[in-house]
Amino acid sequence: MRIVTAIPQLRSVLRAARARGDVIGFVPTMGALHDGHLALVDAVRPRAGCVVMSIFVNPLQFGPSEDLASYPRTLEGDSALAAAHDVDIVFAPSAAEMYPLPPAVAVIPVAPRPGDVALDARWEGAVRPGHFAGVLTVVAKLFHIVQPDLAAFGRKDLQQLTLIRAMVRDLNIPVDIVAVPTVRSADGLALSSRNAYLSESERARALAIPRALDAMVRAWTEGQTTDAGTLIALGHELLAQEPDVTADYLAIADAERLEPITDVVPGAVAMVAARVGRTRLIDNAVFAQAEVPR
Ligand code: PAF
């Protein structure tokens, strides 16, 4: 496995891979790798002759009061994990390599839609203004640098996945986006690099999040109700059972545009963001009649 930090060097390595006929698979990450990231690698590996993983904590997607400074940076361990997981190239640029100049025009904001709010106006976007412009900008830059044939993103970050798909469609970026189901620990907590911030007791309390989602989906699957308000109230009840777990939002939305719905139909998603102590976690679950990976 090669670790590359400079864009020109990466381009030249990838030119050679393409000349050999390799399909390029791409896994963008901010490091602090866990099994969720490795599942992204597994999703592209069978189709790709060359798998590139980027490890870059993107300053543009953090708000001024967010955890940019404390975000876990574990490049050495991450590189070892990536190598053991059959990644071919780790691209680990510095912030100066990615953003040599403060962006003047090259930021990708999320456009408002006629008769509707912008895709980033709700949920994460509402709580974290500017976050998705930062995400889309870095992902677009990475797509231009790597020029992958396919790229994997986790379903846990559902609004991010939705926005990246929309950007790829709107800007005609020739990359196949692969959505990968959320990976959970045995007790149900969705894997996240931010889980590292949780104390033992906070981690135990954080289980209220998957419990709330499970209860909402179960109540709907068992035919108790299709009323979104009732299901959301049930979810809030479960979150409230744990002290110091505070929901930023708990909502039910359609899967395409993530707009709130009142009557829950198959394919709708329950989405939650909650603070456990000082750690902010997100998760979601699909309402599906049959067994569907969440
Ligand atoms: O999901 C993440 O880790 C980040 O938002 C991403 C897509 C790597 C962009 O920085």
XYZ file of C-alpha atoms and ligand atoms in Angstrom:
304
model
C 0.000 0.000 0.000
C 1.241 3.506 -0.823
C 0.647 6.581 1.265
C 0.515 9.686 -0.897
C 0.242 13.236 0.397
C 0.720 15.335 -2.761
C -1.980 15.769 -5.414
C 0.419 15.610 -8.432
C 1.918 12.359 -7.133
C -1.536 10.834 -6.633
C -2.575 11.863 -10.122
C 0.515 10.217 -11.606
C 0.033 6.955 -9.644
C -3.609 6.849 -10.729
C -2.737 7.583 -14.355
C -0.591 4.448 -14.306
C -3.394 2.421 -12.670
C -5.876 3.581 -15.300
C -3.397 2.806 -18.084
C -3.260 -0.759 -16.709
C -7.043 -0.848 -17.090
C -7.817 -0.654 -13.368
C -11.258 0.463 -12.268
C -10.703 3.063 -9.515
C -12.744 2.604 -6.329
C -12.759 5.467 -3.828
C -13.491 5.639 -0.105
C -13.399 9.197 1.270
C -12.901 9.361 5.040
C -11.765 11.695 7.778
C -9.771 8.887 9.394
C -10.204 7.417 12.887
C -11.145 4.303 10.967
C -13.590 1.723 12.295
C -15.453 -1.219 10.817
C -17.935 1.163 9.165
C -15.107 2.556 7.011
C -13.823 -0.942 6.282
C -17.325 -1.870 5.068
C -16.988 0.987 2.557
C -13.752 -0.583 1.315
C -15.464 -3.987 1.091
C -18.240 -2.401 -0.975
C -15.904 -1.100 -3.706
C -13.128 -3.736 -3.559
C -14.818 -6.431 -5.691
C -15.375 -3.967 -8.556
C -12.089 -2.048 -8.343
C -8.571 -2.946 -9.455
C -7.291 -0.010 -7.429
C -8.860 1.193 -4.167
C -8.000 4.693 -2.973
C -8.918 5.827 0.525
C -8.601 9.503 1.403
C -7.943 10.472 4.995
C -8.507 14.174 5.444
C -10.152 16.054 8.289
C -11.831 18.721 6.182
C -11.810 22.079 8.002
C -14.456 23.473 5.650
C -17.197 21.231 7.028
C -16.720 22.152 10.696
C -18.524 25.112 12.257
C -16.577 27.548 14.466
C -17.812 25.910 17.691
C -17.431 22.323 16.460
C -14.775 19.688 17.140
C -12.241 20.349 14.337
C -9.337 20.705 16.775
C -10.196 17.644 18.828
C -11.364 15.389 15.966
C -9.343 12.156 16.333
C -6.295 12.089 14.040
C -4.747 8.630 13.961
C -2.995 8.402 10.588
C -0.464 5.757 11.593
C -3.051 3.304 12.932
C -5.445 4.164 10.099
C -2.783 3.403 7.473
C -2.034 0.042 9.096
C -5.754 -0.814 9.112
C -6.160 0.280 5.503
C -3.146 -1.775 4.429
C -4.463 -4.839 6.255
C -7.800 -4.303 4.513
C -6.365 -4.370 1.004
C -6.517 -0.638 0.271
C -4.001 0.181 -2.492
C -3.469 3.883 -1.884
C -4.073 6.104 1.131
C -4.295 9.750 0.105
C -3.582 11.842 3.191
C -3.125 15.463 2.115
C -2.449 18.378 4.436
C -4.981 21.201 4.696
C -2.532 23.380 2.732
C -2.400 20.787 -0.060
C -6.192 20.735 -0.346
C -6.791 24.440 0.288
C -3.675 26.403 -0.703
C -5.830 29.525 -0.992
C -8.967 30.435 0.905
C -11.849 29.435 -1.400
C -12.897 32.425 -3.487
C -15.445 30.960 -5.872
C -14.882 27.247 -5.596
C -17.358 26.392 -2.863
C -20.393 24.300 -3.691
C -23.412 25.690 -1.896
C -26.699 23.820 -1.884
C -29.220 25.540 -4.152
C -32.743 26.270 -2.947
C -35.327 24.462 -5.055
C -38.329 26.176 -6.614
C -41.259 25.822 -4.234
C -39.180 23.958 -1.704
C -36.352 24.514 0.746
C -32.779 23.553 -0.103
C -31.788 19.949 0.599
C -29.522 21.200 3.382
C -32.103 23.453 5.032
C -33.353 20.711 7.339
C -31.877 18.228 9.818
C -28.074 18.286 9.917
C -27.931 21.300 7.623
C -30.208 23.319 9.902
C -28.192 22.494 13.021
C -24.814 22.834 11.261
C -25.045 25.812 8.874
C -22.438 25.595 6.105
C -21.601 21.984 6.930
C -22.857 20.498 3.674
C -21.284 23.197 1.502
C -18.014 22.134 3.151
C -18.724 18.452 2.563
C -19.775 18.910 -1.069
C -16.795 21.139 -1.811
C -14.255 18.662 -0.462
C -15.993 15.679 -2.057
C -16.116 17.465 -5.433
C -12.416 18.331 -5.098
C -11.580 14.742 -4.168
C -13.631 13.442 -7.106
C -11.673 15.756 -9.438
C -8.362 14.669 -7.954
C -9.046 10.908 -7.820
C -11.507 10.640 -10.747
C -12.937 7.410 -9.364
C -15.271 5.103 -11.258
C -17.144 4.339 -8.046
C -17.159 5.797 -4.542
C -18.704 4.476 -1.333
C -20.574 6.446 1.347
C -22.303 5.164 4.468
C -26.073 5.270 4.936
C -25.530 6.469 8.500
C -24.833 9.941 7.104
C -28.058 9.840 5.132
C -28.400 13.541 4.338
C -24.751 13.636 3.223
C -25.377 10.631 0.954
C -28.520 12.275 -0.475
C -26.687 15.533 -1.166
C -23.669 13.833 -2.736
C -25.958 11.866 -5.042
C -27.734 15.100 -5.990
C -24.414 16.880 -6.641
C -23.139 14.024 -8.824
C -26.372 14.122 -10.808
C -26.574 17.927 -11.112
C -22.905 18.394 -12.031
C -22.708 15.278 -14.255
C -19.780 13.837 -12.339
C -19.053 10.422 -13.862
C -18.900 8.375 -10.673
C -21.133 5.592 -9.419
C -22.150 6.277 -5.796
C -22.406 3.106 -3.715
C -24.538 3.397 -0.543
C -23.353 1.139 2.267
C -25.572 0.034 5.187
C -24.729 1.311 8.652
C -22.404 -0.936 10.626
C -23.385 -1.381 14.279
C -21.702 -2.798 17.330
C -23.341 -5.895 18.821
C -25.471 -3.752 21.172
C -26.867 -1.714 18.258
C -24.882 1.532 18.481
C -24.022 2.809 15.005
C -20.248 2.941 14.536
C -18.916 6.482 14.351
C -15.509 8.049 14.859
C -17.188 10.348 17.390
C -18.082 7.344 19.594
C -14.479 7.679 20.780
C -15.547 10.793 22.733
C -18.074 8.830 24.838
C -17.280 7.778 28.389
C -18.384 4.272 29.366
C -21.579 5.548 30.968
C -22.324 7.908 28.058
C -21.865 5.036 25.640
C -24.401 2.989 27.606
C -26.847 5.924 27.541
C -26.261 6.426 23.798
C -27.972 3.062 23.237
C -31.230 4.984 23.707
C -30.717 6.175 20.114
C -30.926 2.770 18.351
C -33.559 1.713 20.920
C -35.756 4.666 19.944
C -35.341 3.973 16.221
C -36.012 0.250 16.698
C -39.150 0.953 18.727
C -40.475 3.347 16.077
C -39.874 0.874 13.248
C -41.276 -2.018 15.290
C -44.473 -0.135 16.202
C -45.015 0.620 12.516
C -44.111 -2.916 11.361
C -46.516 -4.414 13.906
C -49.272 -2.219 12.479
C -49.786 -0.125 15.647
C -49.825 3.134 13.679
C -48.629 4.826 10.508
C -48.931 8.277 12.058
C -45.517 9.928 12.045
C -46.323 12.193 14.999
C -47.251 9.210 17.181
C -44.104 7.320 16.185
C -41.905 10.363 16.806
C -43.495 10.807 20.252
C -42.692 7.162 21.009
C -39.064 7.714 19.957
C -38.782 10.828 22.145
C -40.181 8.862 25.082
C -37.385 6.308 24.750
C -34.690 8.957 24.370
C -36.014 10.734 27.469
C -35.577 7.579 29.546
C -31.815 8.182 29.543
C -30.552 11.242 31.409
C -28.399 13.643 29.432
C -29.539 12.394 26.022
C -30.989 15.387 24.180
C -32.455 15.187 20.697
C -31.488 17.934 18.232
C -34.152 16.404 15.986
C -36.089 13.181 15.651
C -38.032 13.056 12.416
C -39.611 10.850 9.813
C -38.967 11.733 6.196
C -39.290 10.375 2.703
C -36.192 8.582 1.463
C -35.665 10.621 -1.714
C -35.726 14.234 -0.561
C -35.737 13.779 3.202
C -38.871 15.899 3.549
C -40.993 15.382 6.661
C -44.032 13.180 6.111
C -47.122 12.639 8.229
C -48.149 9.147 7.101
C -45.372 6.566 7.203
C -45.097 4.456 4.060
C -42.585 1.700 3.268
C -39.171 3.151 2.484
C -39.593 6.198 4.755
C -36.753 6.894 7.174
C -36.604 7.813 10.836
C -33.688 10.154 11.450
C -32.227 11.270 14.728
C -29.456 13.526 15.982
C -28.900 13.539 19.712
C -26.351 14.890 22.111
C -25.059 12.473 24.701
C -23.178 14.640 27.140
C -21.084 16.780 24.798
C -21.014 14.264 21.943
C -23.390 14.640 19.040
C -24.456 11.401 17.333
C -26.679 10.742 14.327
C -28.469 7.605 13.212
C -31.393 6.537 11.047
C -33.581 3.547 10.263
C -35.730 2.549 7.317
C -39.395 1.625 7.672
C -39.585 -1.581 5.686
C -42.115 -4.372 5.694
C -39.491 -7.011 5.170
C -36.051 -7.280 6.751
C -34.004 -4.420 5.293
C -30.469 -3.484 6.268
C -30.572 -0.277 8.294
O -18.330 11.261 5.947
C -17.191 11.753 6.105
O -16.290 11.175 6.719
C -16.896 13.125 5.499
O -17.987 13.962 5.556
C -16.342 13.034 4.062
C -17.375 12.461 3.104
C -15.083 12.180 4.034
C -15.998 14.441 3.558
O -15.036 15.049 4.362
